[in-house]
PDB file of C-alpha atoms in Angstrom:
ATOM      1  CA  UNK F  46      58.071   9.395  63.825  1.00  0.00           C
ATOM      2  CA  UNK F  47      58.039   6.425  61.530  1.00  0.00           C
ATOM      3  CA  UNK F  48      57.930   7.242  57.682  1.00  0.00           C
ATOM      4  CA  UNK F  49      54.682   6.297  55.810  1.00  0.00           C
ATOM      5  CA  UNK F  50      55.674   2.391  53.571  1.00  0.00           C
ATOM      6  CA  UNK F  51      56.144   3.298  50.386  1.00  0.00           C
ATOM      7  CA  UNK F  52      53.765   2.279  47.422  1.00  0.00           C
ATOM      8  CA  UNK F  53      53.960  -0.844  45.776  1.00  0.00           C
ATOM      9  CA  UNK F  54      55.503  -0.596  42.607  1.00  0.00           C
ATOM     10  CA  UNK F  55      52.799  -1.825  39.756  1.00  0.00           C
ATOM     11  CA  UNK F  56      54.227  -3.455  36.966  1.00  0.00           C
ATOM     12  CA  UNK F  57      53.142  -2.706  33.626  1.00  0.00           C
ATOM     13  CA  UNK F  58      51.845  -6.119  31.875  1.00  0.00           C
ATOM     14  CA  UNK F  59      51.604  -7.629  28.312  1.00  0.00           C
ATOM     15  CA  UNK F  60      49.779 -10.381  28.938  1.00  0.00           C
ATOM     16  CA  UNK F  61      46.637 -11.038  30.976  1.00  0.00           C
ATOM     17  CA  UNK F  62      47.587 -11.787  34.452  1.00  0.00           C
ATOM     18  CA  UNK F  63      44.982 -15.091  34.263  1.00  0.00           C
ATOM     19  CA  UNK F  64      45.788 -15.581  30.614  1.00  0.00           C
ATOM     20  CA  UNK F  65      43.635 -19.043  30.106  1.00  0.00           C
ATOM     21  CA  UNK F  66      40.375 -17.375  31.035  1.00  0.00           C
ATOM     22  CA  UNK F  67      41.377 -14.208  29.050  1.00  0.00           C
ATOM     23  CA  UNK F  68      41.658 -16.357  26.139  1.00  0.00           C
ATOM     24  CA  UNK F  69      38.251 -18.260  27.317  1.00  0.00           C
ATOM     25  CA  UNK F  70      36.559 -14.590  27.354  1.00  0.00           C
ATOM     26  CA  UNK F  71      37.526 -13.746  23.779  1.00  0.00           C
ATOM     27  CA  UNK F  72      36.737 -17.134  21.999  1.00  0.00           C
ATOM     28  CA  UNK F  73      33.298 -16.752  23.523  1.00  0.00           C
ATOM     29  CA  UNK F  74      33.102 -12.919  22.607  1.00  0.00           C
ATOM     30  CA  UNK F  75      34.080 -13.609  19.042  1.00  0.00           C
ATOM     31  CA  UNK F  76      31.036 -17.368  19.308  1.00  0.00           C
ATOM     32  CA  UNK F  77      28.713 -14.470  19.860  1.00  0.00           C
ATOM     33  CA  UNK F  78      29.671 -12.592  16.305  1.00  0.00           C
ATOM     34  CA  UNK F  79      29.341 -15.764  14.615  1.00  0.00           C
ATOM     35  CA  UNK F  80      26.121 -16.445  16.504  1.00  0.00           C
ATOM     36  CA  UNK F  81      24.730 -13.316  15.289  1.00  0.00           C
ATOM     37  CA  UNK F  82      25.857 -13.576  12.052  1.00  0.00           C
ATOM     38  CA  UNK F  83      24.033 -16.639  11.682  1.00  0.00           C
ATOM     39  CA  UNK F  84      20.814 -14.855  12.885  1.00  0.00           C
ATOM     40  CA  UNK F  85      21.327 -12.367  10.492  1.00  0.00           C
ATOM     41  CA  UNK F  86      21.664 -14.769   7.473  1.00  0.00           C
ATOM     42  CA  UNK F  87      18.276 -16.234   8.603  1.00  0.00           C
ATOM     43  CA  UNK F  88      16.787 -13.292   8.828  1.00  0.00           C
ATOM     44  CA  UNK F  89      17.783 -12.112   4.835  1.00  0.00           C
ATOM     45  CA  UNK F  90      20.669  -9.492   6.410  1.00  0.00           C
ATOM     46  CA  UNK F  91      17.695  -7.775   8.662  1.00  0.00           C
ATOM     47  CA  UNK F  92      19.692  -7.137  11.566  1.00  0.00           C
ATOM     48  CA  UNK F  93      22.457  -5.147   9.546  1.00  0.00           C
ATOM     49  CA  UNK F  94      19.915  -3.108   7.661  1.00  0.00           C
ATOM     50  CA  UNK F  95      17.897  -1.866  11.226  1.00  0.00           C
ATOM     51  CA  UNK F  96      21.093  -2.108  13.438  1.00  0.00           C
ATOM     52  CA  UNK F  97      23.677  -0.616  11.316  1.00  0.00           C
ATOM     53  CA  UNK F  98      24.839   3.353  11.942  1.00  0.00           C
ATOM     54  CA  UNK F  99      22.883   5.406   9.504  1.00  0.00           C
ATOM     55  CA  UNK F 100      24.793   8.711   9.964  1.00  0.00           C
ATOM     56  CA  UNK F 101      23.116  11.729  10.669  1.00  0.00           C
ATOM     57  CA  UNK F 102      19.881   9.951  11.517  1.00  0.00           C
ATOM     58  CA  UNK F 103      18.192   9.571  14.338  1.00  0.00           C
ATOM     59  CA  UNK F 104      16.936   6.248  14.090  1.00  0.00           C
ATOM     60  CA  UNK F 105      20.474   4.912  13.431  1.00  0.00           C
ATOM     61  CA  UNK F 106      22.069   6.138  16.226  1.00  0.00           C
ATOM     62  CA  UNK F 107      20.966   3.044  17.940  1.00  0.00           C
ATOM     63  CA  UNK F 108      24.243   1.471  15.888  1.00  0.00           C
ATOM     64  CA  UNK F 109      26.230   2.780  17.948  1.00  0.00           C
ATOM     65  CA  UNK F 110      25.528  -0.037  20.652  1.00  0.00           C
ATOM     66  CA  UNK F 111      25.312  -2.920  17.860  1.00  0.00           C
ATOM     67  CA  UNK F 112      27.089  -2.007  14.659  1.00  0.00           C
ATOM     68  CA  UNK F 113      30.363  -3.456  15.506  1.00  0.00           C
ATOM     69  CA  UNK F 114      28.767  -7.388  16.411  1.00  0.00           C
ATOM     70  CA  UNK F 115      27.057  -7.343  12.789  1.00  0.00           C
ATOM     71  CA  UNK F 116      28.851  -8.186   9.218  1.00  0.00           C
ATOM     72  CA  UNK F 117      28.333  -7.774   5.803  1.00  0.00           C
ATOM     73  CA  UNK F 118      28.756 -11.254   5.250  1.00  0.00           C
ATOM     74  CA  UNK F 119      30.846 -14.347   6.711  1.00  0.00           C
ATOM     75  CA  UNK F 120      33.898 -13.437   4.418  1.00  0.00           C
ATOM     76  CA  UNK F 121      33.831 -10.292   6.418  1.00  0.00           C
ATOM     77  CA  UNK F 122      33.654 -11.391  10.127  1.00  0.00           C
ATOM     78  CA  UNK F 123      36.538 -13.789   9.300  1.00  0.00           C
ATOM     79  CA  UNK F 124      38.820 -11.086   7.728  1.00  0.00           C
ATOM     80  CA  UNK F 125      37.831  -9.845  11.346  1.00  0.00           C
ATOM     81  CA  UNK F 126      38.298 -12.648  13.597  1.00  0.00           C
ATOM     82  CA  UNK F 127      41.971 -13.227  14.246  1.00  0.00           C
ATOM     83  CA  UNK F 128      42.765  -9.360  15.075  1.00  0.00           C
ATOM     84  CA  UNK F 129      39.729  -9.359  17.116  1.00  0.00           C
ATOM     85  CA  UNK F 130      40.794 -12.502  19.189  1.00  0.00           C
ATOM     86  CA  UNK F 131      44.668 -11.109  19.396  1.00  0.00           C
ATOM     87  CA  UNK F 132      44.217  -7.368  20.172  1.00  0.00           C
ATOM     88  CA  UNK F 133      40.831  -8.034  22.363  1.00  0.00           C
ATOM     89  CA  UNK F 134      43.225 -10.767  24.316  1.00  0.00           C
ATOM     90  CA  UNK F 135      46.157  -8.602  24.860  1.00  0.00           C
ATOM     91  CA  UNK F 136      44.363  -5.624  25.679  1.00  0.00           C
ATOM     92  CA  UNK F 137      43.089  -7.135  29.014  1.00  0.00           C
ATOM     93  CA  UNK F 138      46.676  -7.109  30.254  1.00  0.00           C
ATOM     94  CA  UNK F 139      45.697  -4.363  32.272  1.00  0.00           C
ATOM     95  CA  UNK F 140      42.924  -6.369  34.263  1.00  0.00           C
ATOM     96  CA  UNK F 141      39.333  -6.800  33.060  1.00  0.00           C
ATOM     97  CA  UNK F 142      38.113  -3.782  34.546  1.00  0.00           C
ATOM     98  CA  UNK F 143      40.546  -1.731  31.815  1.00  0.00           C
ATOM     99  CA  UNK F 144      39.295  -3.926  29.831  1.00  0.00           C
ATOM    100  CA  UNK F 145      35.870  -2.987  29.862  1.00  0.00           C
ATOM    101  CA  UNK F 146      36.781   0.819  29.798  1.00  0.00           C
ATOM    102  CA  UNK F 147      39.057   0.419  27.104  1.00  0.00           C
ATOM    103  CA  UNK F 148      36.449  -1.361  25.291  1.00  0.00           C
ATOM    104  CA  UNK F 149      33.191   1.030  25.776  1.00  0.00           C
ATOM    105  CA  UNK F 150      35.662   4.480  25.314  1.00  0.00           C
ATOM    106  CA  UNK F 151      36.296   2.456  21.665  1.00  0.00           C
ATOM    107  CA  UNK F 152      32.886   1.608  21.066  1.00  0.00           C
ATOM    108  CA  UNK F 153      31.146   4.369  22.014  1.00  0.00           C
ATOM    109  CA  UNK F 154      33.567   7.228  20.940  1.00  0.00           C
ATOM    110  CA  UNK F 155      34.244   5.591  17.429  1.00  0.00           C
ATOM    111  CA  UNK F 156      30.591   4.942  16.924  1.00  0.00           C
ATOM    112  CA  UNK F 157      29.874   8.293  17.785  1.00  0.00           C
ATOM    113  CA  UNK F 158      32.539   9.748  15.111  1.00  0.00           C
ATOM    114  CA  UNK F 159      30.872   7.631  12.360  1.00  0.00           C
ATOM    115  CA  UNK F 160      27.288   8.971  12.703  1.00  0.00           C
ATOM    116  CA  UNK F 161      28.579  12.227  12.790  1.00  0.00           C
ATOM    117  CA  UNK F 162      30.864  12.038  10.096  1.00  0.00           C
ATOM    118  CA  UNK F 163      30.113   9.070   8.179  1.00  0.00           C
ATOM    119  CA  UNK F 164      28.171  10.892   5.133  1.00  0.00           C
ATOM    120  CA  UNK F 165      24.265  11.639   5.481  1.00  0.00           C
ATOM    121  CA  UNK F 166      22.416   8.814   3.265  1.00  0.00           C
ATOM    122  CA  UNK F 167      25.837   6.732   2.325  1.00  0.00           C
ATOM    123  CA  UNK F 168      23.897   3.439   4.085  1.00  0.00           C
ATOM    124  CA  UNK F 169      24.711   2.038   7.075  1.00  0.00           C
ATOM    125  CA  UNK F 170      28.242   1.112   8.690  1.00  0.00           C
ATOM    126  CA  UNK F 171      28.701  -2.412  10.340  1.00  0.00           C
ATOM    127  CA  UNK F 172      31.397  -4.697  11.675  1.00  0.00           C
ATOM    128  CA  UNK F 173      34.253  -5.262  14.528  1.00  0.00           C
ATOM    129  CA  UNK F 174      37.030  -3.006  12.599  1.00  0.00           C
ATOM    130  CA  UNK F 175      36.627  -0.187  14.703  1.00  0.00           C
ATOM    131  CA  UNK F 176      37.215  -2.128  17.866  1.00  0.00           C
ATOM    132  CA  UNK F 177      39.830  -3.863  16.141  1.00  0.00           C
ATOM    133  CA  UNK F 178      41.544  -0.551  15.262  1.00  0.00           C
ATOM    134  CA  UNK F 179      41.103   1.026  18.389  1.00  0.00           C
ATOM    135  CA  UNK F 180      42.593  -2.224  20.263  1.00  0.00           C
ATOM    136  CA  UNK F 181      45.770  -1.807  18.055  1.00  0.00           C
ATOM    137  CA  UNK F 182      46.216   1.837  18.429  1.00  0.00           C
ATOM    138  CA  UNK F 183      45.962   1.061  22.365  1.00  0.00           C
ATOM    139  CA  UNK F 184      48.322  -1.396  22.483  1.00  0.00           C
ATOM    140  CA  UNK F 185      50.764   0.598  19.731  1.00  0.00           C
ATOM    141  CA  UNK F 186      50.590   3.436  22.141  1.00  0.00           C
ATOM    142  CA  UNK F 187      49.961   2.791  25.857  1.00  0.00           C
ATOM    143  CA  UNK F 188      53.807   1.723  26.685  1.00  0.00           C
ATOM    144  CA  UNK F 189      54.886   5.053  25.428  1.00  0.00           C
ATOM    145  CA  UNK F 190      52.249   7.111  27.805  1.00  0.00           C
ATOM    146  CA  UNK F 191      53.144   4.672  30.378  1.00  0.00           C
ATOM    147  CA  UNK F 192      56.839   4.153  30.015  1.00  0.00           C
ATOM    148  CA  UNK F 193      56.656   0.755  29.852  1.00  0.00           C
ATOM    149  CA  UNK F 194      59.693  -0.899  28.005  1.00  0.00           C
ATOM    150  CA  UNK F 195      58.071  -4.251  28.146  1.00  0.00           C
ATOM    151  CA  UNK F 196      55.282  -2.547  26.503  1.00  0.00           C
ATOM    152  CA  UNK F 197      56.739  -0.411  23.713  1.00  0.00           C
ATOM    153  CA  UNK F 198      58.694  -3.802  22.806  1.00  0.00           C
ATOM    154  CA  UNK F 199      55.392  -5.351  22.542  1.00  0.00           C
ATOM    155  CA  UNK F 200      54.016  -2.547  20.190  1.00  0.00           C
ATOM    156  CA  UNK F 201      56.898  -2.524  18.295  1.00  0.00           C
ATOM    157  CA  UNK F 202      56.310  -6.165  17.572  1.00  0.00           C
ATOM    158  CA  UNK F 203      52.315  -5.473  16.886  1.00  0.00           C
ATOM    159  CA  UNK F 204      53.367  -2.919  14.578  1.00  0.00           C
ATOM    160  CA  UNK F 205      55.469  -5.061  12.589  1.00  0.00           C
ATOM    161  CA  UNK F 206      53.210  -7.678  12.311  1.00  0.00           C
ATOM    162  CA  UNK F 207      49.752  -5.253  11.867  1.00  0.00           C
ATOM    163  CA  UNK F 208      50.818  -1.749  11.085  1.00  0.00           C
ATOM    164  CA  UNK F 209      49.893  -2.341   7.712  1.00  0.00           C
ATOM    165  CA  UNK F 210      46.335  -2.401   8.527  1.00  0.00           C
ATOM    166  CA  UNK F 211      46.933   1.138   9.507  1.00  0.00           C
ATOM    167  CA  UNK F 212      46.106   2.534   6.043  1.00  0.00           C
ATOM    168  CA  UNK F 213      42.386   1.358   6.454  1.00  0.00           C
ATOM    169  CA  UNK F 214      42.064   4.822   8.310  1.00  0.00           C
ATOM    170  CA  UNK F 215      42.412   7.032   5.000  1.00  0.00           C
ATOM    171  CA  UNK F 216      39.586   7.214   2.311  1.00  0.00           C
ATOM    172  CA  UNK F 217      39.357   6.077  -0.523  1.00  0.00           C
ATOM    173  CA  UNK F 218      38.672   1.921  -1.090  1.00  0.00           C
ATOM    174  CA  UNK F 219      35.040   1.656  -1.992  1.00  0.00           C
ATOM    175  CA  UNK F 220      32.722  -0.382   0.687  1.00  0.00           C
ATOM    176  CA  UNK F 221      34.982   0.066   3.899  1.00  0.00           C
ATOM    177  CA  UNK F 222      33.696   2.470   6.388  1.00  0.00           C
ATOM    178  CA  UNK F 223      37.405   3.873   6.889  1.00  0.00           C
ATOM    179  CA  UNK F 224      35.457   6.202   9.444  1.00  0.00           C
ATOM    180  CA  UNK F 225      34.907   3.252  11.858  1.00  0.00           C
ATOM    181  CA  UNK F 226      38.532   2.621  11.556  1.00  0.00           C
ATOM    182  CA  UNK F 227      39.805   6.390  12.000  1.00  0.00           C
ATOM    183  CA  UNK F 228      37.039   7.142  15.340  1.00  0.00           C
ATOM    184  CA  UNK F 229      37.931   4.053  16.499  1.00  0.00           C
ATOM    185  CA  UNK F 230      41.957   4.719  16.126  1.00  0.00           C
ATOM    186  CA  UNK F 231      41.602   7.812  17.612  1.00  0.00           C
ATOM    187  CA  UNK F 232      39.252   6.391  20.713  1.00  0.00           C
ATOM    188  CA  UNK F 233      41.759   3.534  21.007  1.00  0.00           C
ATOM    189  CA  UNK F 234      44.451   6.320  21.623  1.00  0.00           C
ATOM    190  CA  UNK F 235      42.666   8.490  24.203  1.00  0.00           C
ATOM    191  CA  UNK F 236      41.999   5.234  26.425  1.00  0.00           C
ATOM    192  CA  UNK F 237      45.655   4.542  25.996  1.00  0.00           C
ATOM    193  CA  UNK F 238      46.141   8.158  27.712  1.00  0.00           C
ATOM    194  CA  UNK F 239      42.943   7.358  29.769  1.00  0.00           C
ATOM    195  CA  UNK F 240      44.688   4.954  31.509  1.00  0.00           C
ATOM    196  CA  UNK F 241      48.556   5.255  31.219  1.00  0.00           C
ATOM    197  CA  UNK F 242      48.627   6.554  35.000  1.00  0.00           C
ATOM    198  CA  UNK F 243      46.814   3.080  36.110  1.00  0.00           C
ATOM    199  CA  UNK F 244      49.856   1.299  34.103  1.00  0.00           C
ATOM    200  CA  UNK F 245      53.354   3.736  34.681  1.00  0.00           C
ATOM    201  CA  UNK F 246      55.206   2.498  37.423  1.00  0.00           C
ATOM    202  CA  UNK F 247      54.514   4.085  40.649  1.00  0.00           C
TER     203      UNK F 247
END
């Protein structure tokens, strides 16, 4: 009796496997924040005001789904830009079917944490930085749940570069919705769990 083949061995990546349209993707995902930027300006900042996460209410739950493609202003999406092109490009190493997982458990989980915790009548919380966070924390972590030296190299070199941006999860500078950034840490890290059996080695 003939013993089953074994498994093909899947290699844990770093980089997109089709990196050119990867990049494509993310240079037309970050046109679309600038496009709606622009529609907000027109529209005297309308779109933040009635699409933002009001905490706590009802009608601001809807934020959840849109908060993170509005901005304060343009000096805030292009604080935003870079990490958003980097992390959103490297975090489709894993195919863009991860990708899109990755992406909703971040969105939806970190939004989530902000209207619950965000501080009943403190306004409304907009921008990317959650994603952005939870990208980082994804990439920082998912070598170590997946044993990936390639990986862990790869965070190590994220974190050296980034880490710093890290702080923007504790309280305390006036303005910055450091809950985004803390939900959307922390939602960054259970995807990196989420999907560390899809990336360890078989």
């Amino acid at each position: 009796m003939a013993a089953p083949a074994p498994a093909p061995r899947r290699t844990a990546r770093v980089l997109p496997r089709n990196p050119i349209g990867s990049a494509l993707f993310m240079l037309l995902f970050t046109a679309g924040l600038y496009i709606v930027e622009a529609v907000d300006v027109v529209m005297g900042g309308a779109l933040d005001h009635n699409f933002g996460i009001e905490p706590l209410q009802t009608g601001g739950l809807d934020g959840v789904l849109f908060a993170p493609l509005l901005h304060a202003d343009w000096a805030h999406l292009v604080a935003n830009t870079l990490p958003f092109l980097v992390f959103g490009f490297l975090a489709m190493a894993g195919g863009f079917r991860q990708f899109v997982m990755v992406t909703a458990t971040i969105w939806l989980l970190g939004g989530l944490g902000v209207w619950l915790t965000g501080g009943f009548g403190s306004g409304y919380h907009i921008g990317a930085s959650g994603l952005i966070f939870g990208w980082l924390v994804f990439l920082l972590t998912r070598g170590f749940f997946a044993r990936s030296g390639l990986q862990i190299l790869l965070a190590v070199g994220l974190f050296l570069v980034w880490g710093g941006i890290l702080f923007g999860v504790l309280p305390g500078q006036p303005g910055i919705s450091w809950q985004s950034h803390l939900f959307g840490a922390l939602a960054g890290l259970l995807a990196a769990r989420l999907v560390a059996r899809a990336d360890r080695p078989a």
